[in-house]
Amino acid sequence: MSELVDLQRAFAAHLRNPEKAPIPAGIDPRRMRIYTDLVFGNLSALLSDFFPVIRSILNDKDWRNLVRDFFIAHQAETPYFPKVSEEFVHYLAERPKVQSDPKFLLELAHYEWIEQYLYLHEETLPKAPIAEIDLLARPLKLSPVAVPLAYDFPVQRIRPDFQPNESDGVTTFLLVFRDITESVRFFELQPFAYQLFAAINENPGLMVREWLEDFSAQYATKDVTRFITSGFEMLKLFNQEYILAIKD
Protein backbone atom coordinates (compact mmCIF):
# COMPACT_ATOMS: atom_id res chain seq x y z
CA MET A 1 0.00 0.00 0.00
CA SER A 2 2.84 2.37 0.88
CA GLU A 3 4.42 1.84 -2.55
CA LEU A 4 1.11 2.60 -4.25
CA VAL A 5 0.66 5.80 -2.25
CA ASP A 6 4.21 6.87 -3.06
CA LEU A 7 3.59 6.20 -6.75
CA GLN A 8 0.35 8.20 -6.70
CA ARG A 9 2.09 11.13 -5.03
CA ALA A 10 4.97 11.04 -7.49
CA PHE A 11 2.50 10.81 -10.37
CA ALA A 12 0.51 13.80 -9.12
CA ALA A 13 3.68 15.81 -8.46
CA HIS A 14 4.85 15.31 -12.03
CA LEU A 15 1.44 16.24 -13.41
CA ARG A 16 1.57 19.49 -11.47
CA ASN A 17 5.16 20.40 -12.20
CA PRO A 18 6.74 18.26 -14.92
CA GLU A 19 9.82 20.49 -15.11
CA LYS A 20 10.86 19.83 -11.51
CA ALA A 21 9.20 16.57 -10.44
CA PRO A 22 10.68 13.48 -12.13
CA ILE A 23 8.61 10.91 -13.96
CA PRO A 24 7.78 8.06 -11.55
CA ALA A 25 9.90 4.96 -12.02
CA GLY A 26 8.41 2.37 -14.32
CA ILE A 27 6.14 4.74 -16.27
CA ASP A 28 6.69 5.23 -19.99
CA PRO A 29 7.74 8.89 -20.54
CA ARG A 30 5.61 9.11 -23.69
CA ARG A 31 2.49 7.99 -21.81
CA MET A 32 3.31 10.33 -18.97
CA ARG A 33 3.61 13.22 -21.42
CA ILE A 34 0.14 12.43 -22.76
CA TYR A 35 -1.33 12.47 -19.25
CA THR A 36 0.48 15.69 -18.39
CA ASP A 37 -0.63 17.51 -21.53
CA LEU A 38 -4.20 16.25 -21.16
CA VAL A 39 -4.59 17.35 -17.54
CA PHE A 40 -3.02 20.76 -18.11
CA GLY A 41 -4.99 21.28 -21.31
CA ASN A 42 -8.27 20.47 -19.57
CA LEU A 43 -7.51 22.87 -16.73
CA SER A 44 -6.50 25.62 -19.14
CA ALA A 45 -9.68 25.14 -21.19
CA LEU A 46 -11.83 25.14 -18.06
CA LEU A 47 -10.31 28.38 -16.78
CA SER A 48 -10.61 29.93 -20.25
CA ASP A 49 -14.34 29.25 -20.14
CA PHE A 50 -14.66 30.64 -16.62
CA PHE A 51 -12.54 33.74 -17.26
CA PRO A 52 -12.93 34.65 -20.96
CA VAL A 53 -11.96 38.30 -20.51
CA ILE A 54 -8.75 37.45 -18.66
CA ARG A 55 -7.90 34.89 -21.32
CA SER A 56 -8.51 37.47 -24.06
CA ILE A 57 -6.12 40.03 -22.59
CA LEU A 58 -3.21 37.69 -21.79
CA ASN A 59 -0.92 36.35 -24.48
CA ASP A 60 -0.49 32.59 -24.75
CA LYS A 61 2.77 32.52 -22.79
CA ASP A 62 1.47 34.59 -19.87
CA TRP A 63 -1.75 32.58 -19.77
CA ARG A 64 0.08 29.25 -19.69
CA ASN A 65 2.41 30.52 -16.97
CA LEU A 66 -0.55 31.69 -14.90
CA VAL A 67 -2.42 28.40 -15.25
CA ARG A 68 0.72 26.39 -14.52
CA ASP A 69 1.50 28.41 -11.40
CA PHE A 70 -2.09 27.98 -10.20
CA PHE A 71 -1.77 24.23 -10.75
CA ILE A 72 1.55 24.08 -8.90
CA ALA A 73 1.07 26.55 -6.07
CA HIS A 74 -2.58 26.41 -5.08
CA GLN A 75 -3.96 23.71 -2.82
CA ALA A 76 -7.61 23.46 -3.83
CA GLU A 77 -10.15 22.70 -1.11
CA THR A 78 -12.74 21.13 -3.40
CA PRO A 79 -12.67 18.62 -6.27
CA TYR A 80 -15.80 20.03 -7.94
CA PHE A 81 -15.26 21.62 -11.35
CA PRO A 82 -17.79 24.46 -10.78
CA LYS A 83 -15.70 25.53 -7.77
CA VAL A 84 -12.44 25.80 -9.72
CA SER A 85 -13.21 29.41 -10.63
CA GLU A 86 -13.56 30.33 -6.95
CA GLU A 87 -10.30 28.54 -6.18
CA PHE A 88 -8.63 30.56 -8.93
CA VAL A 89 -9.81 33.82 -7.37
CA HIS A 90 -8.45 32.66 -3.99
CA TYR A 91 -5.15 31.83 -5.67
CA LEU A 92 -4.88 35.29 -7.22
CA ALA A 93 -5.68 36.92 -3.87
CA GLU A 94 -2.90 34.98 -2.13
CA ARG A 95 -0.37 35.04 -4.96
CA PRO A 96 2.71 37.25 -4.60
CA LYS A 97 2.61 40.18 -6.99
CA VAL A 98 4.06 39.46 -10.42
CA GLN A 99 5.28 42.48 -12.35
CA SER A 100 3.76 41.32 -15.62
CA ASP A 101 0.29 40.91 -14.10
CA PRO A 102 -2.23 43.62 -14.92
CA LYS A 103 -2.98 45.55 -11.74
CA PHE A 104 -6.67 44.89 -12.21
CA LEU A 105 -6.24 41.10 -12.56
CA LEU A 106 -7.69 40.10 -9.19
CA GLU A 107 -10.66 42.45 -9.46
CA LEU A 108 -11.39 41.31 -13.01
CA ALA A 109 -11.24 37.68 -11.91
CA HIS A 110 -13.68 38.38 -9.07
CA TYR A 111 -15.99 40.21 -11.47
CA GLU A 112 -16.02 37.26 -13.86
CA TRP A 113 -16.42 34.75 -11.03
CA ILE A 114 -19.38 36.45 -9.35
CA GLU A 115 -21.51 35.93 -12.45
CA GLN A 116 -20.95 32.17 -12.28
CA TYR A 117 -21.44 32.11 -8.52
CA LEU A 118 -24.84 33.80 -8.66
CA TYR A 119 -25.95 31.78 -11.67
CA LEU A 120 -25.22 28.48 -9.91
CA HIS A 121 -26.35 29.57 -6.44
CA GLU A 122 -28.98 27.22 -5.05
CA GLU A 123 -30.99 29.99 -3.40
CA THR A 124 -34.02 31.33 -5.23
CA LEU A 125 -35.43 34.78 -5.95
CA PRO A 126 -38.12 36.37 -3.80
CA LYS A 127 -41.52 35.14 -4.99
CA ALA A 128 -42.74 38.61 -5.92
CA PRO A 129 -41.81 42.29 -5.65
CA ILE A 130 -42.61 43.95 -2.32
CA ALA A 131 -45.75 46.05 -2.10
CA GLU A 132 -44.60 49.64 -2.54
CA ILE A 133 -46.23 50.70 0.71
CA ASP A 134 -43.88 48.33 2.56
CA LEU A 135 -40.59 49.55 1.08
CA LEU A 136 -40.08 52.22 3.73
CA ALA A 137 -42.25 50.63 6.42
CA ARG A 138 -40.94 47.06 6.72
CA PRO A 139 -37.49 45.60 7.44
CA LEU A 140 -35.74 44.79 4.17
CA LYS A 141 -33.11 42.36 3.00
CA LEU A 142 -31.51 41.70 -0.37
CA SER A 143 -32.34 38.75 -2.57
CA PRO A 144 -29.92 35.89 -1.80
CA VAL A 145 -28.79 36.12 -5.42
CA ALA A 146 -27.99 39.84 -5.38
CA VAL A 147 -24.84 41.54 -4.12
CA PRO A 148 -23.44 45.11 -4.23
CA LEU A 149 -19.75 45.33 -5.15
CA ALA A 150 -17.09 48.03 -5.27
CA TYR A 151 -13.97 47.88 -7.45
CA ASP A 152 -10.99 50.21 -7.88
CA PHE A 153 -11.00 49.52 -11.63
CA PRO A 154 -13.88 49.73 -14.13
CA VAL A 155 -13.88 45.95 -14.51
CA GLN A 156 -17.06 45.88 -16.60
CA ARG A 157 -15.27 47.83 -19.35
CA ILE A 158 -11.97 45.93 -19.49
CA ARG A 159 -11.25 44.21 -22.79
CA PRO A 160 -8.22 43.74 -25.09
CA ASP A 161 -8.34 47.37 -26.27
CA PHE A 162 -9.05 48.86 -22.83
CA GLN A 163 -6.59 47.87 -20.10
CA PRO A 164 -5.93 50.69 -17.62
CA ASN A 165 -2.48 50.63 -16.06
CA GLU A 166 -3.63 52.48 -12.96
CA SER A 167 -6.90 53.14 -11.22
CA ASP A 168 -8.29 56.58 -12.03
CA GLY A 169 -9.32 56.99 -8.41
CA VAL A 170 -13.02 56.65 -9.20
CA THR A 171 -14.55 53.62 -7.53
CA THR A 172 -16.80 51.45 -9.68
CA PHE A 173 -20.00 50.46 -7.87
CA LEU A 174 -22.08 47.57 -9.18
CA LEU A 175 -25.17 45.66 -8.19
CA VAL A 176 -25.03 42.12 -9.52
CA PHE A 177 -28.12 39.92 -9.39
CA ARG A 178 -29.89 36.96 -10.94
CA ASP A 179 -33.20 37.93 -12.47
CA ILE A 180 -36.47 36.08 -13.06
CA THR A 181 -35.19 34.72 -16.39
CA GLU A 182 -32.22 33.12 -14.55
CA SER A 183 -29.81 35.55 -16.21
CA VAL A 184 -27.16 37.35 -14.17
CA ARG A 185 -27.22 41.10 -14.70
CA PHE A 186 -25.00 44.00 -13.70
CA PHE A 187 -26.17 47.50 -12.81
CA GLU A 188 -23.68 50.32 -12.36
CA LEU A 189 -24.61 52.30 -9.25
CA GLN A 190 -24.08 55.83 -8.03
CA PRO A 191 -22.23 56.06 -4.68
CA PHE A 192 -25.43 56.78 -2.72
CA ALA A 193 -27.26 53.79 -4.22
CA TYR A 194 -24.28 51.56 -3.44
CA GLN A 195 -24.19 52.72 0.17
CA LEU A 196 -27.88 51.97 0.56
CA PHE A 197 -27.68 48.49 -0.94
CA ALA A 198 -24.49 47.74 0.98
CA ALA A 199 -26.27 48.76 4.19
CA ILE A 200 -29.19 46.44 3.42
CA ASN A 201 -26.80 43.64 2.51
CA GLU A 202 -24.75 44.02 5.69
CA ASN A 203 -27.76 44.55 7.95
CA PRO A 204 -30.64 42.29 6.88
CA GLY A 205 -33.80 43.72 8.40
CA LEU A 206 -32.75 47.33 7.83
CA MET A 207 -35.51 49.93 8.15
CA VAL A 208 -34.73 52.01 5.09
CA ARG A 209 -36.69 55.10 6.15
CA GLU A 210 -34.60 55.35 9.32
CA TRP A 211 -31.40 54.80 7.34
CA LEU A 212 -32.35 57.54 4.88
CA GLU A 213 -33.14 59.93 7.73
CA ASP A 214 -29.79 59.20 9.41
CA PHE A 215 -27.94 59.55 6.10
CA SER A 216 -29.71 62.84 5.43
CA ALA A 217 -28.75 64.17 8.86
CA GLN A 218 -25.15 63.01 8.49
CA TYR A 219 -24.72 64.91 5.24
CA ALA A 220 -26.88 67.87 6.28
CA THR A 221 -29.37 67.44 3.47
CA LYS A 222 -31.58 70.53 3.28
CA ASP A 223 -34.78 68.88 2.04
CA VAL A 224 -35.13 65.62 3.99
CA THR A 225 -38.55 64.79 2.55
CA ARG A 226 -37.31 65.14 -1.00
CA PHE A 227 -34.25 63.06 -0.18
CA ILE A 228 -36.37 60.24 1.26
CA THR A 229 -38.66 60.40 -1.75
CA SER A 230 -35.71 60.01 -4.13
CA GLY A 231 -34.53 57.01 -2.14
CA PHE A 232 -38.02 55.54 -2.30
CA GLU A 233 -38.18 55.99 -6.08
CA MET A 234 -34.87 54.19 -6.45
CA LEU A 235 -36.11 51.30 -4.30
CA LYS A 236 -39.24 51.03 -6.43
CA LEU A 237 -37.12 50.68 -9.55
CA PHE A 238 -34.96 47.88 -8.19
CA ASN A 239 -37.89 46.24 -6.42
CA GLN A 240 -39.34 45.40 -9.83
CA GLU A 241 -36.24 43.28 -10.46
CA TYR A 242 -37.02 41.03 -7.44
CA ILE A 243 -33.90 42.31 -5.70
CA LEU A 244 -35.57 43.15 -2.38
CA ALA A 245 -37.47 41.08 0.16
CA ILE A 246 -39.06 41.60 3.56
CA LYS A 247 -37.12 40.08 6.45
CA ASP A 248 -39.44 38.09 8.67
Tab-separated table of C-alpha atoms in Angstrom, residues 32 59 72 135 143 152 159 175 208:
chain	number	residue	atom	x	y	z
A	32	MET	CA	3.315	10.334	-18.967
A	59	ASN	CA	-0.924	36.353	-24.484
A	72	ILE	CA	1.551	24.077	-8.897
A	135	LEU	CA	-40.591	49.548	1.077
A	143	SER	CA	-32.337	38.753	-2.571
A	152	ASP	CA	-10.989	50.210	-7.881
A	159	ARG	CA	-11.248	44.205	-22.791
A	175	LEU	CA	-25.169	45.663	-8.186
A	208	VAL	CA	-34.732	52.008	5.088
